[in-house]
mmCIF file of C-alpha atoms in Angstrom:
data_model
loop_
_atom_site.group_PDB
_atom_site.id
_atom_site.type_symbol
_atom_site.label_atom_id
_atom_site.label_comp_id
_atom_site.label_asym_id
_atom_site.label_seq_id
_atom_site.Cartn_x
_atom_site.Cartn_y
_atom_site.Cartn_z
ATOM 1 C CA UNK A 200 -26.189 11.671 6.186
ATOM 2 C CA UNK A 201 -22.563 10.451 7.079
ATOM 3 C CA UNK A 202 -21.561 11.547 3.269
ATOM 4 C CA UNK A 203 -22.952 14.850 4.213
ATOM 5 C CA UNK A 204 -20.850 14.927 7.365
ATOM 6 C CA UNK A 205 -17.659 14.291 5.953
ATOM 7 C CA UNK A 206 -18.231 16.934 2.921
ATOM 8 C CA UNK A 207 -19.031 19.295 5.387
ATOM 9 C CA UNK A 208 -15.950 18.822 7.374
ATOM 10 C CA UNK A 209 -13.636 18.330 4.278
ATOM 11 C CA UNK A 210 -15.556 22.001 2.879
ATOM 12 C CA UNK A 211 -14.457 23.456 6.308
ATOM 13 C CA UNK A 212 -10.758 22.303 6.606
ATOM 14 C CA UNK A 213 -10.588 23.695 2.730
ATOM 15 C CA UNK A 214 -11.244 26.787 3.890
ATOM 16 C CA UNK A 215 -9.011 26.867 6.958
ATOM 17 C CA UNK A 216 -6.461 26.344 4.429
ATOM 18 C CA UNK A 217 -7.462 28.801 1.936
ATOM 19 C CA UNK A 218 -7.833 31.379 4.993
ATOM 20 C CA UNK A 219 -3.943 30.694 5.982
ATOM 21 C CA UNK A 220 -2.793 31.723 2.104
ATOM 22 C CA UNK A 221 -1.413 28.551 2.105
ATOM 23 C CA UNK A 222 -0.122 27.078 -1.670
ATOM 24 C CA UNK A 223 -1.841 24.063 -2.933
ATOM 25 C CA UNK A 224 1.007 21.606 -3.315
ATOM 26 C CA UNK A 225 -0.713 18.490 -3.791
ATOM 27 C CA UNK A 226 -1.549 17.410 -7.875
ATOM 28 C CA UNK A 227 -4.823 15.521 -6.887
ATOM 29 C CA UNK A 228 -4.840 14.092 -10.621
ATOM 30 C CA UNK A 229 -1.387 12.740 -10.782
ATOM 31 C CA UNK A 230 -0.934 9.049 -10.448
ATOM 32 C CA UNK A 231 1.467 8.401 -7.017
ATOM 33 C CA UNK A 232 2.468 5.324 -8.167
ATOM 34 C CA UNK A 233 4.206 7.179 -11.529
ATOM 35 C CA UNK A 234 5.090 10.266 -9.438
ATOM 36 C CA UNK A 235 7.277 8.163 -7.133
ATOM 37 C CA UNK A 236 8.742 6.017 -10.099
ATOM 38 C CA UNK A 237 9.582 9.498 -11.840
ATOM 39 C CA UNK A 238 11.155 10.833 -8.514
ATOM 40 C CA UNK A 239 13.852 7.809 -8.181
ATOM 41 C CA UNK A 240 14.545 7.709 -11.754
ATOM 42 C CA UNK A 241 15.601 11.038 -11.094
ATOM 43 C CA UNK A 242 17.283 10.309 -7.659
ATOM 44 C CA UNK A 243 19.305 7.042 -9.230
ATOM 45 C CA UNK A 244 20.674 10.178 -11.768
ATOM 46 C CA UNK A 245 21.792 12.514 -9.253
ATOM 47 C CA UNK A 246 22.799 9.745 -6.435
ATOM 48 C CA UNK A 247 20.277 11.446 -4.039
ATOM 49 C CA UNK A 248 17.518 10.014 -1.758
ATOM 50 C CA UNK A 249 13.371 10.605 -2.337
ATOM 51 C CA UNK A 250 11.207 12.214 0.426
ATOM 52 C CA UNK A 251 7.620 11.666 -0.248
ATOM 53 C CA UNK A 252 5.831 13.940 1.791
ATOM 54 C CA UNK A 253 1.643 11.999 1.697
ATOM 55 C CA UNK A 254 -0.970 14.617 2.696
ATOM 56 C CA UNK A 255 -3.452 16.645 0.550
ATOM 57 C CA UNK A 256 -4.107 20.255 -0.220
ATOM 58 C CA UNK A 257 -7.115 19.318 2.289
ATOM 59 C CA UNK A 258 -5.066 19.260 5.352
ATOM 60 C CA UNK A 259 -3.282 22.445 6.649
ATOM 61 C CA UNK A 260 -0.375 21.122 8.425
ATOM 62 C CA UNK A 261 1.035 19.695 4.753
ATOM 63 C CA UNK A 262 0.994 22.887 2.960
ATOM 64 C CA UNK A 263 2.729 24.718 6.402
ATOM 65 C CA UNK A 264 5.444 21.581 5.846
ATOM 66 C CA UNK A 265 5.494 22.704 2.156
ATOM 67 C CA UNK A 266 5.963 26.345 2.930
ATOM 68 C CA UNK A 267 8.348 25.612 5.822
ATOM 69 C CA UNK A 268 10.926 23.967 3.568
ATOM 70 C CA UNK A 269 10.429 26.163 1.100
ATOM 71 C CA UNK A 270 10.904 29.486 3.324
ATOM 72 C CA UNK A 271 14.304 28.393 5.089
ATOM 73 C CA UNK A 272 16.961 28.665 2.824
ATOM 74 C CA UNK A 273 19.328 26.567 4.721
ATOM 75 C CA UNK A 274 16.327 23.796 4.496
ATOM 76 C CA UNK A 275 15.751 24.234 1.235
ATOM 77 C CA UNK A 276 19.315 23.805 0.049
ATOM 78 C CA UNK A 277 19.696 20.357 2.227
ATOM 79 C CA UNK A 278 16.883 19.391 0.517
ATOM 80 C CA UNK A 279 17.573 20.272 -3.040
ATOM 81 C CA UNK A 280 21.132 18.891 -2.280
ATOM 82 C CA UNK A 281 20.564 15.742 -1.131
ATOM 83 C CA UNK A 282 16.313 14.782 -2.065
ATOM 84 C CA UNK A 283 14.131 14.713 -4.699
ATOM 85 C CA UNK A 284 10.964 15.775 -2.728
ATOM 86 C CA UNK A 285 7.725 15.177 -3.827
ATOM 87 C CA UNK A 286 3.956 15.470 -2.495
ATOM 88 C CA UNK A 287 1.912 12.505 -2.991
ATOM 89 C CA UNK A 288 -1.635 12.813 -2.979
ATOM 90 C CA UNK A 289 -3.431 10.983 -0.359
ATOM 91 C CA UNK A 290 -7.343 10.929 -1.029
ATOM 92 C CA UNK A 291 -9.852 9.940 2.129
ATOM 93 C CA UNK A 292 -12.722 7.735 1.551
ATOM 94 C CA UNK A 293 -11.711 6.658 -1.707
ATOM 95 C CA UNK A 294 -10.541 2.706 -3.235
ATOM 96 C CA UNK A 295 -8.840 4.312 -5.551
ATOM 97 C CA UNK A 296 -6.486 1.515 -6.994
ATOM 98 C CA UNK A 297 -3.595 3.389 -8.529
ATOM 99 C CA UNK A 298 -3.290 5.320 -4.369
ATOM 100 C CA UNK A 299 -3.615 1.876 -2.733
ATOM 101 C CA UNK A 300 -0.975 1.094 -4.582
ATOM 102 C CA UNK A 301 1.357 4.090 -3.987
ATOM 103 C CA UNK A 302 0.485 3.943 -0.608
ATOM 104 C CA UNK A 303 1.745 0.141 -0.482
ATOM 105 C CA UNK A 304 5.067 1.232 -2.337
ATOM 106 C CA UNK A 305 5.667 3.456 0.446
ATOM 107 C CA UNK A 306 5.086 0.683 3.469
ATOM 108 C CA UNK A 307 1.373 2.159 3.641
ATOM 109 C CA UNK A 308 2.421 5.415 5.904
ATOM 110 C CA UNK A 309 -1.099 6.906 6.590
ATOM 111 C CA UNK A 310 -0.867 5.118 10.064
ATOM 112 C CA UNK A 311 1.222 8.087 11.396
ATOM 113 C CA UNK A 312 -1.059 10.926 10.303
ATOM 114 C CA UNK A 313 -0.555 13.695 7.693
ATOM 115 C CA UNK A 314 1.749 14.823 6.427
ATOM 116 C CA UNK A 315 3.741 11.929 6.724
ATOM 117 C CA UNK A 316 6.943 11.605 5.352
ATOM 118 C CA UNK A 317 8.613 8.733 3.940
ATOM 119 C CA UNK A 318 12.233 8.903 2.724
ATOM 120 C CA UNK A 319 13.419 6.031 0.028
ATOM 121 C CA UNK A 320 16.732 5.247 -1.653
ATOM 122 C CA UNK A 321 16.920 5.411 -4.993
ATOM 123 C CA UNK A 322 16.102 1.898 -5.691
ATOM 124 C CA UNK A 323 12.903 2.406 -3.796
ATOM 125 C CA UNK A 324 13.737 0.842 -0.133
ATOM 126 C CA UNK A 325 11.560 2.900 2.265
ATOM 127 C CA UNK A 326 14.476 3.989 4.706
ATOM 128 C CA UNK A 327 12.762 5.338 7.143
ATOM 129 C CA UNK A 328 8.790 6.969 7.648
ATOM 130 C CA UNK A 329 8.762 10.255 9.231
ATOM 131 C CA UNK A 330 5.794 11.320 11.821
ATOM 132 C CA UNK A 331 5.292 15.143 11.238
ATOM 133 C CA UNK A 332 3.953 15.754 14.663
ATOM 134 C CA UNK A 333 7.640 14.658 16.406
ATOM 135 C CA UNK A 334 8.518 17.987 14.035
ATOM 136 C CA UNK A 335 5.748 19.863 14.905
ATOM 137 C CA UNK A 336 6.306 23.628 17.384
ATOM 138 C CA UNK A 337 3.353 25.330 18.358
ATOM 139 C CA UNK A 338 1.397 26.739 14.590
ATOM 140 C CA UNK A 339 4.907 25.531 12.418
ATOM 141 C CA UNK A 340 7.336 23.150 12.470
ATOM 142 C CA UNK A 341 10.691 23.403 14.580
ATOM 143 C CA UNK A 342 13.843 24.294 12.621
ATOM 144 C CA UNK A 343 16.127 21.809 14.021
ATOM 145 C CA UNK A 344 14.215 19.055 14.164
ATOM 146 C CA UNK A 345 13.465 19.155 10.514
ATOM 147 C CA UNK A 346 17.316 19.874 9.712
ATOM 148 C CA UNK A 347 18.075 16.934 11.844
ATOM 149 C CA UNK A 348 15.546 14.820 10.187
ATOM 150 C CA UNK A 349 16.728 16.193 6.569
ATOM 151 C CA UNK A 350 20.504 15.799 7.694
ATOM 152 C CA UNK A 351 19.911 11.885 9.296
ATOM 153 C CA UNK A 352 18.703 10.611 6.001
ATOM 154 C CA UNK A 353 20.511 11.998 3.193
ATOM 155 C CA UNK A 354 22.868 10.224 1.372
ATOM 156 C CA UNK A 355 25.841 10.620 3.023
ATOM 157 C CA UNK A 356 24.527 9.693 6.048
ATOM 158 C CA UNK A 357 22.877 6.771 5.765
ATOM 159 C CA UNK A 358 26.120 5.236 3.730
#
């Protein structure tokens, strides 16, 4: 019965995304621990810092992050400037080694809720884990909160 339960509520916030038009982000097959070791190989190259925004496509307020960042252009340029931002998969009700063990890379974030996102150096040192609901206005996110958040930890800033 409580398998039941939770299927039916994952089936429902499914369609709440679908229903919004959101994108899927989220690669639910990709292995986190490889995605983040990709992401800072990449970030050591270009001397920028990762974001790892943990969610699913299963929760709605991680694709509106997604499309928020992705529809400001003055967002999306910090970003590409200064991150190499990726979504890591975060599956419920699963002991699933290889996300156990991204989550533990990434100082085990899920406390704070989805999304949550946590920004490392490119050597891997979590600088700082980012609560999505301090970002949060009304149905969206608030555009200077997330340029503040983007502009606190990039590179520059944190040197």
């Amino acid at each position: 019965m409580k398998r039941l339960m939770i299927a039916a509520v994952v089936l429902t916030m499914l369609q709440g995304v679908e229903a919004q038009g959101l994108k899927r982000v989220y690669d639910e097959k990709r292995n986190g621990v490889e995605q983040i070791d990709s992401a800072l190989a990449v970030a050591k190259a270009e001397a920028k810092h990762v974001i790892c925004q943990v969610g699913g496509n299963w929760c709605v307020w991680c694709l509106r992050f997604a499309a928020f960042i992705e529809a400001d252009q003055d967002i999306s340029n910090t970003v590409a400037d200064n991150y190499v931002y990726i979504h890591v998969n975060y599956r419920r009700g699963t002991d699933n080694g290889d996300m156990l063990k991204a989550m533990a890379k990434l100082g085990n974030p899920v406390r704070f809720g989805f999304p949550v996102m946590v920004v490392l150096d490119a050597d891997g040192k979590v600088l700082h884990t980012q609560d999505s609901s301090f970002l949060e206005s009304g149905d969206s996110y608030d555009r200077k909160k997330v340029m503040r958040f983007l502009q606190c930890w990039r590179p520059a800033a944190v040197k």
